[in-house]
mmCIF file with all atom_site columns, C-alpha atoms in Angstrom:
data_model
loop_
_atom_site.group_PDB
_atom_site.id
_atom_site.type_symbol
_atom_site.label_atom_id
_atom_site.label_alt_id
_atom_site.label_comp_id
_atom_site.label_asym_id
_atom_site.label_entity_id
_atom_site.label_seq_id
_atom_site.pdbx_PDB_ins_code
_atom_site.Cartn_x
_atom_site.Cartn_y
_atom_site.Cartn_z
_atom_site.occupancy
_atom_site.B_iso_or_equiv
_atom_site.pdbx_formal_charge
_atom_site.auth_seq_id
_atom_site.auth_comp_id
_atom_site.auth_asym_id
_atom_site.auth_atom_id
_atom_site.pdbx_PDB_model_num
ATOM 1   C CA . MET H 1 1   ? 68.501 122.008 156.201 1.00 0.00 ? 127 MET H CA 1
ATOM 2   C CA . ARG H 1 2   ? 65.759 124.733 156.265 1.00 0.00 ? 128 ARG H CA 1
ATOM 3   C CA . ALA H 1 3   ? 63.796 122.826 158.821 1.00 0.00 ? 129 ALA H CA 1
ATOM 4   C CA . TRP H 1 4   ? 66.667 122.357 160.914 1.00 0.00 ? 130 TRP H CA 1
ATOM 5   C CA . ALA H 1 5   ? 67.863 125.715 161.008 1.00 0.00 ? 131 ALA H CA 1
ATOM 6   C CA . ARG H 1 6   ? 64.315 126.819 161.989 1.00 0.00 ? 132 ARG H CA 1
ATOM 7   C CA . ALA H 1 7   ? 64.152 124.752 164.854 1.00 0.00 ? 133 ALA H CA 1
ATOM 8   C CA . ALA H 1 8   ? 67.919 125.459 166.025 1.00 0.00 ? 134 ALA H CA 1
ATOM 9   C CA . LEU H 1 9   ? 66.618 129.358 166.226 1.00 0.00 ? 135 LEU H CA 1
ATOM 10  C CA . ARG H 1 10  ? 64.077 127.765 168.888 1.00 0.00 ? 136 ARG H CA 1
ATOM 11  C CA . VAL H 1 11  ? 61.611 130.444 167.223 1.00 0.00 ? 137 VAL H CA 1
ATOM 12  C CA . ARG H 1 12  ? 58.701 131.210 169.837 1.00 0.00 ? 138 ARG H CA 1
ATOM 13  C CA . PRO H 1 13  ? 55.283 133.165 169.611 1.00 0.00 ? 139 PRO H CA 1
ATOM 14  C CA . GLY H 1 14  ? 56.279 136.997 170.482 1.00 0.00 ? 140 GLY H CA 1
ATOM 15  C CA . ASP H 1 15  ? 59.380 136.796 168.782 1.00 0.00 ? 141 ASP H CA 1
ATOM 16  C CA . THR H 1 16  ? 61.039 138.966 165.755 1.00 0.00 ? 142 THR H CA 1
ATOM 17  C CA . ALA H 1 17  ? 62.418 137.108 163.314 1.00 0.00 ? 143 ALA H CA 1
ATOM 18  C CA . LEU H 1 18  ? 64.104 138.523 160.369 1.00 0.00 ? 144 LEU H CA 1
ATOM 19  C CA . ASP H 1 19  ? 65.292 136.732 157.366 1.00 0.00 ? 145 ASP H CA 1
ATOM 20  C CA . ILE H 1 20  ? 68.289 138.084 155.479 1.00 0.00 ? 146 ILE H CA 1
ATOM 21  C CA . GLY H 1 21  ? 67.806 138.198 151.485 1.00 0.00 ? 147 GLY H CA 1
ATOM 22  C CA . SER H 1 22  ? 64.160 136.652 151.880 1.00 0.00 ? 148 SER H CA 1
ATOM 23  C CA . GLY H 1 23  ? 63.890 135.989 148.116 1.00 0.00 ? 149 GLY H CA 1
ATOM 24  C CA . THR H 1 24  ? 60.471 134.865 147.118 1.00 0.00 ? 150 THR H CA 1
ATOM 25  C CA . GLY H 1 25  ? 59.452 134.945 150.818 1.00 0.00 ? 151 GLY H CA 1
ATOM 26  C CA . SER H 1 26  ? 58.551 131.656 151.890 1.00 0.00 ? 152 SER H CA 1
ATOM 27  C CA . GLU H 1 27  ? 60.750 131.667 154.778 1.00 0.00 ? 153 GLU H CA 1
ATOM 28  C CA . VAL H 1 28  ? 59.564 134.876 156.012 1.00 0.00 ? 154 VAL H CA 1
ATOM 29  C CA . VAL H 1 29  ? 56.122 132.935 155.719 1.00 0.00 ? 155 VAL H CA 1
ATOM 30  C CA . GLU H 1 30  ? 57.466 130.005 157.751 1.00 0.00 ? 156 GLU H CA 1
ATOM 31  C CA . LEU H 1 31  ? 58.571 132.062 160.497 1.00 0.00 ? 157 LEU H CA 1
ATOM 32  C CA . ALA H 1 32  ? 55.388 134.221 160.427 1.00 0.00 ? 158 ALA H CA 1
ATOM 33  C CA . GLY H 1 33  ? 53.404 131.029 161.725 1.00 0.00 ? 159 GLY H CA 1
ATOM 34  C CA . LEU H 1 34  ? 56.297 130.598 164.328 1.00 0.00 ? 160 LEU H CA 1
ATOM 35  C CA . VAL H 1 35  ? 55.796 133.714 165.710 1.00 0.00 ? 161 VAL H CA 1
ATOM 36  C CA . GLY H 1 36  ? 52.183 134.166 165.874 1.00 0.00 ? 162 GLY H CA 1
ATOM 37  C CA . ALA H 1 37  ? 49.745 137.617 166.341 1.00 0.00 ? 163 ALA H CA 1
ATOM 38  C CA . ASP H 1 38  ? 52.130 139.033 168.929 1.00 0.00 ? 164 ASP H CA 1
ATOM 39  C CA . GLY H 1 39  ? 55.121 138.313 166.568 1.00 0.00 ? 165 GLY H CA 1
ATOM 40  C CA . ARG H 1 40  ? 56.954 139.836 163.583 1.00 0.00 ? 166 ARG H CA 1
ATOM 41  C CA . ALA H 1 41  ? 58.489 137.883 160.876 1.00 0.00 ? 167 ALA H CA 1
ATOM 42  C CA . ILE H 1 42  ? 60.232 140.507 158.412 1.00 0.00 ? 168 ILE H CA 1
ATOM 43  C CA . GLY H 1 43  ? 61.873 140.248 154.824 1.00 0.00 ? 169 GLY H CA 1
ATOM 44  C CA . VAL H 1 44  ? 64.771 142.042 153.704 1.00 0.00 ? 170 VAL H CA 1
ATOM 45  C CA . ASP H 1 45  ? 65.827 141.879 150.455 1.00 0.00 ? 171 ASP H CA 1
ATOM 46  C CA . PRO H 1 46  ? 68.303 144.492 148.276 1.00 0.00 ? 172 PRO H CA 1
ATOM 47  C CA . ASN H 1 47  ? 66.275 143.893 145.076 1.00 0.00 ? 173 ASN H CA 1
ATOM 48  C CA . PRO H 1 48  ? 62.595 146.096 144.692 1.00 0.00 ? 174 PRO H CA 1
ATOM 49  C CA . SER H 1 49  ? 61.367 143.092 142.221 1.00 0.00 ? 175 SER H CA 1
ATOM 50  C CA . MET H 1 50  ? 61.592 140.253 144.691 1.00 0.00 ? 176 MET H CA 1
ATOM 51  C CA . VAL H 1 51  ? 60.273 142.340 147.688 1.00 0.00 ? 177 VAL H CA 1
ATOM 52  C CA . ALA H 1 52  ? 57.160 142.834 145.406 1.00 0.00 ? 178 ALA H CA 1
ATOM 53  C CA . LEU H 1 53  ? 57.197 139.533 144.163 1.00 0.00 ? 179 LEU H CA 1
ATOM 54  C CA . ALA H 1 54  ? 57.257 138.249 147.940 1.00 0.00 ? 180 ALA H CA 1
ATOM 55  C CA . ARG H 1 55  ? 54.381 140.400 149.493 1.00 0.00 ? 181 ARG H CA 1
ATOM 56  C CA . GLU H 1 56  ? 52.243 139.305 146.580 1.00 0.00 ? 182 GLU H CA 1
ATOM 57  C CA . ARG H 1 57  ? 52.822 135.515 147.120 1.00 0.00 ? 183 ARG H CA 1
ATOM 58  C CA . ALA H 1 58  ? 52.551 135.833 151.037 1.00 0.00 ? 184 ALA H CA 1
ATOM 59  C CA . ALA H 1 59  ? 49.244 137.313 150.761 1.00 0.00 ? 185 ALA H CA 1
ATOM 60  C CA . GLY H 1 60  ? 47.155 136.519 153.493 1.00 0.00 ? 186 GLY H CA 1
ATOM 61  C CA . SER H 1 61  ? 49.953 135.813 156.146 1.00 0.00 ? 187 SER H CA 1
ATOM 62  C CA . ARG H 1 62  ? 51.342 138.503 158.609 1.00 0.00 ? 188 ARG H CA 1
ATOM 63  C CA . ALA H 1 63  ? 54.647 138.539 156.855 1.00 0.00 ? 189 ALA H CA 1
ATOM 64  C CA . GLU H 1 64  ? 56.234 141.497 156.248 1.00 0.00 ? 190 GLU H CA 1
ATOM 65  C CA . PHE H 1 65  ? 58.777 142.571 153.261 1.00 0.00 ? 191 PHE H CA 1
ATOM 66  C CA . VAL H 1 66  ? 61.364 145.809 153.046 1.00 0.00 ? 192 VAL H CA 1
ATOM 67  C CA . GLU H 1 67  ? 63.927 146.647 150.212 1.00 0.00 ? 193 GLU H CA 1
ATOM 68  C CA . GLY H 1 68  ? 67.610 146.985 152.139 1.00 0.00 ? 194 GLY H CA 1
ATOM 69  C CA . SER H 1 69  ? 70.546 145.507 152.272 1.00 0.00 ? 195 SER H CA 1
ATOM 70  C CA . VAL H 1 70  ? 72.709 143.369 154.979 1.00 0.00 ? 196 VAL H CA 1
ATOM 71  C CA . TYR H 1 71  ? 75.389 146.231 155.068 1.00 0.00 ? 197 TYR H CA 1
ATOM 72  C CA . ASP H 1 72  ? 72.692 148.783 156.199 1.00 0.00 ? 198 ASP H CA 1
ATOM 73  C CA . LEU H 1 73  ? 69.950 146.780 157.725 1.00 0.00 ? 199 LEU H CA 1
ATOM 74  C CA . PRO H 1 74  ? 66.606 148.876 157.905 1.00 0.00 ? 200 PRO H CA 1
ATOM 75  C CA . LEU H 1 75  ? 66.225 148.028 161.718 1.00 0.00 ? 201 LEU H CA 1
ATOM 76  C CA . PRO H 1 76  ? 66.809 150.053 164.916 1.00 0.00 ? 202 PRO H CA 1
ATOM 77  C CA . ASP H 1 77  ? 69.472 148.400 167.315 1.00 0.00 ? 203 ASP H CA 1
ATOM 78  C CA . ALA H 1 78  ? 68.752 145.575 169.483 1.00 0.00 ? 204 ALA H CA 1
ATOM 79  C CA . THR H 1 79  ? 65.029 144.572 168.272 1.00 0.00 ? 205 THR H CA 1
ATOM 80  C CA . VAL H 1 80  ? 65.114 141.590 166.709 1.00 0.00 ? 206 VAL H CA 1
ATOM 81  C CA . ASP H 1 81  ? 64.867 137.877 168.605 1.00 0.00 ? 207 ASP H CA 1
ATOM 82  C CA . VAL H 1 82  ? 65.864 135.590 165.762 1.00 0.00 ? 208 VAL H CA 1
ATOM 83  C CA . ALA H 1 83  ? 67.931 136.067 162.136 1.00 0.00 ? 209 ALA H CA 1
ATOM 84  C CA . ARG H 1 84  ? 68.572 134.088 159.008 1.00 0.00 ? 210 ARG H CA 1
ATOM 85  C CA . CYS H 1 85  ? 70.835 134.342 156.377 1.00 0.00 ? 211 CYS H CA 1
ATOM 86  C CA . GLU H 1 86  ? 71.026 132.220 153.231 1.00 0.00 ? 212 GLU H CA 1
ATOM 87  C CA . ARG H 1 87  ? 73.384 131.859 150.483 1.00 0.00 ? 213 ARG H CA 1
ATOM 88  C CA . VAL H 1 88  ? 73.802 135.825 150.507 1.00 0.00 ? 214 VAL H CA 1
ATOM 89  C CA . TYR H 1 89  ? 77.476 135.335 152.247 1.00 0.00 ? 215 TYR H CA 1
ATOM 90  C CA . GLN H 1 90  ? 79.054 134.071 148.724 1.00 0.00 ? 216 GLN H CA 1
ATOM 91  C CA . HIS H 1 91  ? 77.676 137.185 146.652 1.00 0.00 ? 217 HIS H CA 1
ATOM 92  C CA . LEU H 1 92  ? 79.508 139.418 149.576 1.00 0.00 ? 218 LEU H CA 1
ATOM 93  C CA . ASP H 1 93  ? 82.775 141.431 149.314 1.00 0.00 ? 219 ASP H CA 1
ATOM 94  C CA . ASP H 1 94  ? 82.639 142.225 153.106 1.00 0.00 ? 220 ASP H CA 1
ATOM 95  C CA . PRO H 1 95  ? 81.257 139.553 154.961 1.00 0.00 ? 221 PRO H CA 1
ATOM 96  C CA . ALA H 1 96  ? 82.644 140.914 158.019 1.00 0.00 ? 222 ALA H CA 1
ATOM 97  C CA . LYS H 1 97  ? 80.510 143.764 157.861 1.00 0.00 ? 223 LYS H CA 1
ATOM 98  C CA . ALA H 1 98  ? 77.458 142.074 157.220 1.00 0.00 ? 224 ALA H CA 1
ATOM 99  C CA . THR H 1 99  ? 78.055 139.826 160.436 1.00 0.00 ? 225 THR H CA 1
ATOM 100 C CA . ALA H 1 100 ? 78.719 143.295 162.465 1.00 0.00 ? 226 ALA H CA 1
ATOM 101 C CA . GLU H 1 101 ? 75.507 144.518 161.159 1.00 0.00 ? 227 GLU H CA 1
ATOM 102 C CA . ILE H 1 102 ? 73.558 141.584 161.994 1.00 0.00 ? 228 ILE H CA 1
ATOM 103 C CA . ALA H 1 103 ? 75.319 141.454 165.493 1.00 0.00 ? 229 ALA H CA 1
ATOM 104 C CA . ARG H 1 104 ? 73.972 145.018 165.756 1.00 0.00 ? 230 ARG H CA 1
ATOM 105 C CA . VAL H 1 105 ? 70.219 144.320 165.114 1.00 0.00 ? 231 VAL H CA 1
ATOM 106 C CA . LEU H 1 106 ? 69.747 141.235 167.531 1.00 0.00 ? 232 LEU H CA 1
ATOM 107 C CA . ARG H 1 107 ? 68.941 141.562 171.149 1.00 0.00 ? 233 ARG H CA 1
ATOM 108 C CA . PRO H 1 108 ? 71.191 139.826 173.982 1.00 0.00 ? 234 PRO H CA 1
ATOM 109 C CA . GLY H 1 109 ? 70.650 136.343 173.688 1.00 0.00 ? 235 GLY H CA 1
ATOM 110 C CA . GLY H 1 110 ? 69.166 137.048 170.153 1.00 0.00 ? 236 GLY H CA 1
ATOM 111 C CA . ARG H 1 111 ? 69.823 133.631 167.749 1.00 0.00 ? 237 ARG H CA 1
ATOM 112 C CA . VAL H 1 112 ? 71.062 133.541 164.031 1.00 0.00 ? 238 VAL H CA 1
ATOM 113 C CA . VAL H 1 113 ? 71.847 131.201 161.638 1.00 0.00 ? 239 VAL H CA 1
ATOM 114 C CA . LEU H 1 114 ? 73.959 131.409 158.641 1.00 0.00 ? 240 LEU H CA 1
ATOM 115 C CA . ILE H 1 115 ? 73.657 128.806 155.655 1.00 0.00 ? 241 ILE H CA 1
ATOM 116 C CA . ASP H 1 116 ? 76.020 128.928 152.715 1.00 0.00 ? 242 ASP H CA 1
ATOM 117 C CA . SER H 1 117 ? 77.256 126.981 150.047 1.00 0.00 ? 243 SER H CA 1
ATOM 118 C CA . ASP H 1 118 ? 81.087 126.179 149.589 1.00 0.00 ? 244 ASP H CA 1
ATOM 119 C CA . TRP H 1 119 ? 81.449 125.739 146.119 1.00 0.00 ? 245 TRP H CA 1
ATOM 120 C CA . SER H 1 120 ? 85.009 124.132 146.279 1.00 0.00 ? 246 SER H CA 1
ATOM 121 C CA . THR H 1 121 ? 83.157 121.131 147.206 1.00 0.00 ? 247 THR H CA 1
ATOM 122 C CA . ALA H 1 122 ? 81.839 120.521 144.061 1.00 0.00 ? 248 ALA H CA 1
ATOM 123 C CA . ILE H 1 123 ? 81.434 117.241 143.017 1.00 0.00 ? 249 ILE H CA 1
ATOM 124 C CA . PHE H 1 124 ? 81.151 117.384 138.768 1.00 0.00 ? 250 PHE H CA 1
ATOM 125 C CA . HIS H 1 125 ? 80.873 113.920 137.505 1.00 0.00 ? 251 HIS H CA 1
ATOM 126 C CA . PRO H 1 126 ? 82.063 112.630 134.638 1.00 0.00 ? 252 PRO H CA 1
ATOM 127 C CA . GLY H 1 127 ? 84.808 114.948 132.680 1.00 0.00 ? 253 GLY H CA 1
ATOM 128 C CA . ASP H 1 128 ? 88.367 115.099 132.718 1.00 0.00 ? 254 ASP H CA 1
ATOM 129 C CA . PRO H 1 129 ? 89.364 116.508 136.095 1.00 0.00 ? 255 PRO H CA 1
ATOM 130 C CA . GLU H 1 130 ? 91.798 118.504 135.098 1.00 0.00 ? 256 GLU H CA 1
ATOM 131 C CA . VAL H 1 131 ? 89.225 120.343 133.071 1.00 0.00 ? 257 VAL H CA 1
ATOM 132 C CA . ILE H 1 132 ? 86.698 120.394 135.583 1.00 0.00 ? 258 ILE H CA 1
ATOM 133 C CA . ASP H 1 133 ? 89.447 122.045 137.842 1.00 0.00 ? 259 ASP H CA 1
ATOM 134 C CA . ALA H 1 134 ? 90.364 124.647 135.397 1.00 0.00 ? 260 ALA H CA 1
ATOM 135 C CA . LEU H 1 135 ? 86.779 125.474 135.396 1.00 0.00 ? 261 LEU H CA 1
ATOM 136 C CA . ARG H 1 136 ? 86.258 125.836 139.340 1.00 0.00 ? 262 ARG H CA 1
ATOM 137 C CA . ARG H 1 137 ? 89.573 127.871 139.366 1.00 0.00 ? 263 ARG H CA 1
ATOM 138 C CA . TYR H 1 138 ? 87.941 129.935 136.639 1.00 0.00 ? 264 TYR H CA 1
ATOM 139 C CA . ALA H 1 139 ? 84.736 130.251 138.438 1.00 0.00 ? 265 ALA H CA 1
ATOM 140 C CA . ASP H 1 140 ? 86.238 130.640 142.005 1.00 0.00 ? 266 ASP H CA 1
ATOM 141 C CA . ALA H 1 141 ? 87.924 133.887 140.620 1.00 0.00 ? 267 ALA H CA 1
ATOM 142 C CA . ASP H 1 142 ? 84.735 135.510 139.562 1.00 0.00 ? 268 ASP H CA 1
ATOM 143 C CA . SER H 1 143 ? 83.029 135.530 142.817 1.00 0.00 ? 269 SER H CA 1
ATOM 144 C CA . PRO H 1 144 ? 83.458 137.384 145.454 1.00 0.00 ? 270 PRO H CA 1
ATOM 145 C CA . ASN H 1 145 ? 83.313 134.827 148.176 1.00 0.00 ? 271 ASN H CA 1
ATOM 146 C CA . ARG H 1 146 ? 82.252 131.329 146.820 1.00 0.00 ? 272 ARG H CA 1
ATOM 147 C CA . ASN H 1 147 ? 83.970 129.600 149.739 1.00 0.00 ? 273 ASN H CA 1
ATOM 148 C CA . SER H 1 148 ? 81.561 131.521 152.431 1.00 0.00 ? 274 SER H CA 1
ATOM 149 C CA . GLY H 1 149 ? 80.370 127.834 154.099 1.00 0.00 ? 275 GLY H CA 1
ATOM 150 C CA . ARG H 1 150 ? 83.938 127.284 155.823 1.00 0.00 ? 276 ARG H CA 1
ATOM 151 C CA . GLN H 1 151 ? 83.625 130.881 156.826 1.00 0.00 ? 277 GLN H CA 1
ATOM 152 C CA . LEU H 1 152 ? 80.804 131.450 158.555 1.00 0.00 ? 278 LEU H CA 1
ATOM 153 C CA . ARG H 1 153 ? 82.185 129.929 162.040 1.00 0.00 ? 279 ARG H CA 1
ATOM 154 C CA . GLY H 1 154 ? 85.094 132.622 162.163 1.00 0.00 ? 280 GLY H CA 1
ATOM 155 C CA . LEU H 1 155 ? 82.945 135.197 161.011 1.00 0.00 ? 281 LEU H CA 1
ATOM 156 C CA . LEU H 1 156 ? 80.203 135.093 163.760 1.00 0.00 ? 282 LEU H CA 1
ATOM 157 C CA . VAL H 1 157 ? 83.501 134.568 166.483 1.00 0.00 ? 283 VAL H CA 1
ATOM 158 C CA . ALA H 1 158 ? 84.794 137.406 165.012 1.00 0.00 ? 284 ALA H CA 1
ATOM 159 C CA . ALA H 1 159 ? 81.892 139.581 165.492 1.00 0.00 ? 285 ALA H CA 1
ATOM 160 C CA . GLY H 1 160 ? 81.337 138.234 169.123 1.00 0.00 ? 286 GLY H CA 1
ATOM 161 C CA . PHE H 1 161 ? 78.611 135.590 168.923 1.00 0.00 ? 287 PHE H CA 1
ATOM 162 C CA . GLU H 1 162 ? 79.055 132.176 170.641 1.00 0.00 ? 288 GLU H CA 1
ATOM 163 C CA . ILE H 1 163 ? 78.703 129.238 168.315 1.00 0.00 ? 289 ILE H CA 1
ATOM 164 C CA . ASP H 1 164 ? 75.549 126.774 169.412 1.00 0.00 ? 290 ASP H CA 1
ATOM 165 C CA . ASP H 1 165 ? 75.539 124.128 166.622 1.00 0.00 ? 291 ASP H CA 1
ATOM 166 C CA . ILE H 1 166 ? 76.964 123.523 163.189 1.00 0.00 ? 292 ILE H CA 1
ATOM 167 C CA . GLY H 1 167 ? 74.977 121.188 160.710 1.00 0.00 ? 293 GLY H CA 1
ATOM 168 C CA . SER H 1 168 ? 75.426 120.531 157.028 1.00 0.00 ? 294 SER H CA 1
ATOM 169 C CA . GLU H 1 169 ? 73.934 119.309 153.792 1.00 0.00 ? 295 GLU H CA 1
ATOM 170 C CA . ALA H 1 170 ? 75.429 118.055 150.244 1.00 0.00 ? 296 ALA H CA 1
ATOM 171 C CA . VAL H 1 171 ? 72.455 119.174 147.570 1.00 0.00 ? 297 VAL H CA 1
ATOM 172 C CA . VAL H 1 172 ? 72.465 117.191 144.907 1.00 0.00 ? 298 VAL H CA 1
ATOM 173 C CA . TRP H 1 173 ? 71.447 118.335 141.266 1.00 0.00 ? 299 TRP H CA 1
ATOM 174 C CA . GLU H 1 174 ? 69.632 116.576 138.487 1.00 0.00 ? 300 GLU H CA 1
ATOM 175 C CA . PRO H 1 175 ? 71.146 117.542 135.038 1.00 0.00 ? 301 PRO H CA 1
ATOM 176 C CA . ALA H 1 176 ? 68.430 119.741 133.961 1.00 0.00 ? 302 ALA H CA 1
ATOM 177 C CA . ALA H 1 177 ? 69.098 121.869 137.339 1.00 0.00 ? 303 ALA H CA 1
ATOM 178 C CA . VAL H 1 178 ? 72.800 122.555 136.667 1.00 0.00 ? 304 VAL H CA 1
ATOM 179 C CA . LEU H 1 179 ? 73.840 121.896 132.657 1.00 0.00 ? 305 LEU H CA 1
ATOM 180 C CA . PRO H 1 180 ? 72.147 125.454 132.009 1.00 0.00 ? 306 PRO H CA 1
ATOM 181 C CA . MET H 1 181 ? 74.237 126.946 134.840 1.00 0.00 ? 307 MET H CA 1
ATOM 182 C CA . TYR H 1 182 ? 78.017 124.840 134.017 1.00 0.00 ? 308 TYR H CA 1
ATOM 183 C CA . THR H 1 183 ? 77.355 125.820 130.376 1.00 0.00 ? 309 THR H CA 1
ATOM 184 C CA . ALA H 1 184 ? 77.472 129.047 130.661 1.00 0.00 ? 310 ALA H CA 1
ATOM 185 C CA . ILE H 1 185 ? 80.619 128.857 133.308 1.00 0.00 ? 311 ILE H CA 1
ATOM 186 C CA . ALA H 1 186 ? 82.109 126.631 130.398 1.00 0.00 ? 312 ALA H CA 1
ATOM 187 C CA . GLU H 1 187 ? 81.033 128.940 128.028 1.00 0.00 ? 313 GLU H CA 1
ATOM 188 C CA . ARG H 1 188 ? 83.044 132.091 129.532 1.00 0.00 ? 314 ARG H CA 1
ATOM 189 C CA . GLY H 1 189 ? 85.808 129.747 130.266 1.00 0.00 ? 315 GLY H CA 1
ATOM 190 C CA . VAL H 1 190 ? 86.536 129.193 126.521 1.00 0.00 ? 316 VAL H CA 1
ATOM 191 C CA . ALA H 1 191 ? 86.482 132.761 125.979 1.00 0.00 ? 317 ALA H CA 1
ATOM 192 C CA . ALA H 1 192 ? 88.974 133.625 128.518 1.00 0.00 ? 318 ALA H CA 1
ATOM 193 C CA . GLY H 1 193 ? 91.312 131.197 127.712 1.00 0.00 ? 319 GLY H CA 1
ATOM 194 C CA . VAL H 1 194 ? 90.595 128.762 130.549 1.00 0.00 ? 320 VAL H CA 1
ATOM 195 C CA . ILE H 1 195 ? 89.916 125.512 128.341 1.00 0.00 ? 321 ILE H CA 1
ATOM 196 C CA . THR H 1 196 ? 89.690 124.960 124.836 1.00 0.00 ? 322 THR H CA 1
ATOM 197 C CA . ALA H 1 197 ? 86.784 124.639 122.314 1.00 0.00 ? 323 ALA H CA 1
ATOM 198 C CA . GLU H 1 198 ? 87.591 121.046 121.877 1.00 0.00 ? 324 GLU H CA 1
ATOM 199 C CA . GLN H 1 199 ? 88.043 120.516 125.808 1.00 0.00 ? 325 GLN H CA 1
ATOM 200 C CA . ARG H 1 200 ? 84.884 121.759 126.525 1.00 0.00 ? 326 ARG H CA 1
ATOM 201 C CA . ALA H 1 201 ? 83.161 119.589 123.395 1.00 0.00 ? 327 ALA H CA 1
ATOM 202 C CA . GLU H 1 202 ? 84.773 116.861 124.967 1.00 0.00 ? 328 GLU H CA 1
ATOM 203 C CA . LEU H 1 203 ? 83.567 117.556 128.238 1.00 0.00 ? 329 LEU H CA 1
ATOM 204 C CA . PHE H 1 204 ? 80.138 117.712 127.566 1.00 0.00 ? 330 PHE H CA 1
ATOM 205 C CA . ALA H 1 205 ? 80.346 114.943 125.417 1.00 0.00 ? 331 ALA H CA 1
ATOM 206 C CA . GLU H 1 206 ? 80.923 112.850 128.194 1.00 0.00 ? 332 GLU H CA 1
ATOM 207 C CA . LEU H 1 207 ? 78.876 114.034 130.035 1.00 0.00 ? 333 LEU H CA 1
ATOM 208 C CA . ASP H 1 208 ? 76.008 113.468 127.692 1.00 0.00 ? 334 ASP H CA 1
ATOM 209 C CA . ARG H 1 209 ? 77.497 109.985 127.836 1.00 0.00 ? 335 ARG H CA 1
ATOM 210 C CA . GLY H 1 210 ? 77.257 109.541 131.450 1.00 0.00 ? 336 GLY H CA 1
ATOM 211 C CA . ILE H 1 211 ? 73.778 110.780 131.689 1.00 0.00 ? 337 ILE H CA 1
ATOM 212 C CA . GLU H 1 212 ? 72.566 108.767 129.228 1.00 0.00 ? 338 GLU H CA 1
ATOM 213 C CA . ALA H 1 213 ? 74.151 105.592 131.094 1.00 0.00 ? 339 ALA H CA 1
ATOM 214 C CA . GLY H 1 214 ? 73.159 106.742 134.512 1.00 0.00 ? 340 GLY H CA 1
ATOM 215 C CA . ASN H 1 215 ? 76.611 107.295 135.618 1.00 0.00 ? 341 ASN H CA 1
ATOM 216 C CA . TYR H 1 216 ? 76.756 111.353 136.689 1.00 0.00 ? 342 TYR H CA 1
ATOM 217 C CA . HIS H 1 217 ? 77.110 113.553 139.818 1.00 0.00 ? 343 HIS H CA 1
ATOM 218 C CA . PHE H 1 218 ? 76.420 116.727 140.537 1.00 0.00 ? 344 PHE H CA 1
ATOM 219 C CA . SER H 1 219 ? 76.425 118.450 143.959 1.00 0.00 ? 345 SER H CA 1
ATOM 220 C CA . VAL H 1 220 ? 77.951 120.863 146.249 1.00 0.00 ? 346 VAL H CA 1
ATOM 221 C CA . THR H 1 221 ? 78.212 120.670 150.450 1.00 0.00 ? 347 THR H CA 1
ATOM 222 C CA . MET H 1 222 ? 76.326 123.763 152.102 1.00 0.00 ? 348 MET H CA 1
ATOM 223 C CA . PHE H 1 223 ? 77.093 124.809 156.148 1.00 0.00 ? 349 PHE H CA 1
ATOM 224 C CA . ALA H 1 224 ? 74.881 126.401 158.438 1.00 0.00 ? 350 ALA H CA 1
ATOM 225 C CA . VAL H 1 225 ? 76.183 127.939 161.852 1.00 0.00 ? 351 VAL H CA 1
ATOM 226 C CA . VAL H 1 226 ? 73.966 128.341 164.751 1.00 0.00 ? 352 VAL H CA 1
ATOM 227 C CA . ALA H 1 227 ? 74.968 131.044 167.499 1.00 0.00 ? 353 ALA H CA 1
ATOM 228 C CA . HIS H 1 228 ? 74.148 133.542 169.809 1.00 0.00 ? 354 HIS H CA 1
ATOM 229 C CA . ARG H 1 229 ? 74.763 137.190 170.776 1.00 0.00 ? 355 ARG H CA 1
ATOM 230 C CA . PRO H 1 230 ? 76.056 136.759 174.391 1.00 0.00 ? 356 PRO H CA 1
#
């Protein structure tokens, strides 16, 4: 999906490219290679430790990293040609404000891609569907915007963007990647009275049997929306 998004953004030499929520900086390094010596590739992240790590990992490239928030991007108006924002919206309590801020920094004709998960599409198999649904509802209530994937198009349209393309991909996990997260959710669910300790024990016993037999599936759908500022 990341490769598809870069192609859809049509990043050109000389562009100013922005990655919002840049994390460890891998996509900013990719963008730096596309914009070339005459362009800029800038990563913005609110976590100073992550900014420091990204700078360390990107040593030798032209990638730039700055600390900042999607609600208050540290860039002047209409100075960015292409922007990307991946798996940030699911954590936001005011996604409309964030989208307006992205519109502010983009030049007329500037392109953006928003990529995010839609956690209500998660599949967790095997297990009692009622227990799994109870834990899903509990997790949804504990996060400000867990179904952000389905909202991206509407947010962009409301902010004045024109939609160019939409893509999706099911991210599939192996047990080692997903079980620590799910175990933590189940433990909190028991503490909150959402499920009983006996239901948790039976859920994970069934999961263990499924994994041993090769009968398991863990996934969530991610959506990407590409748009431009008229």
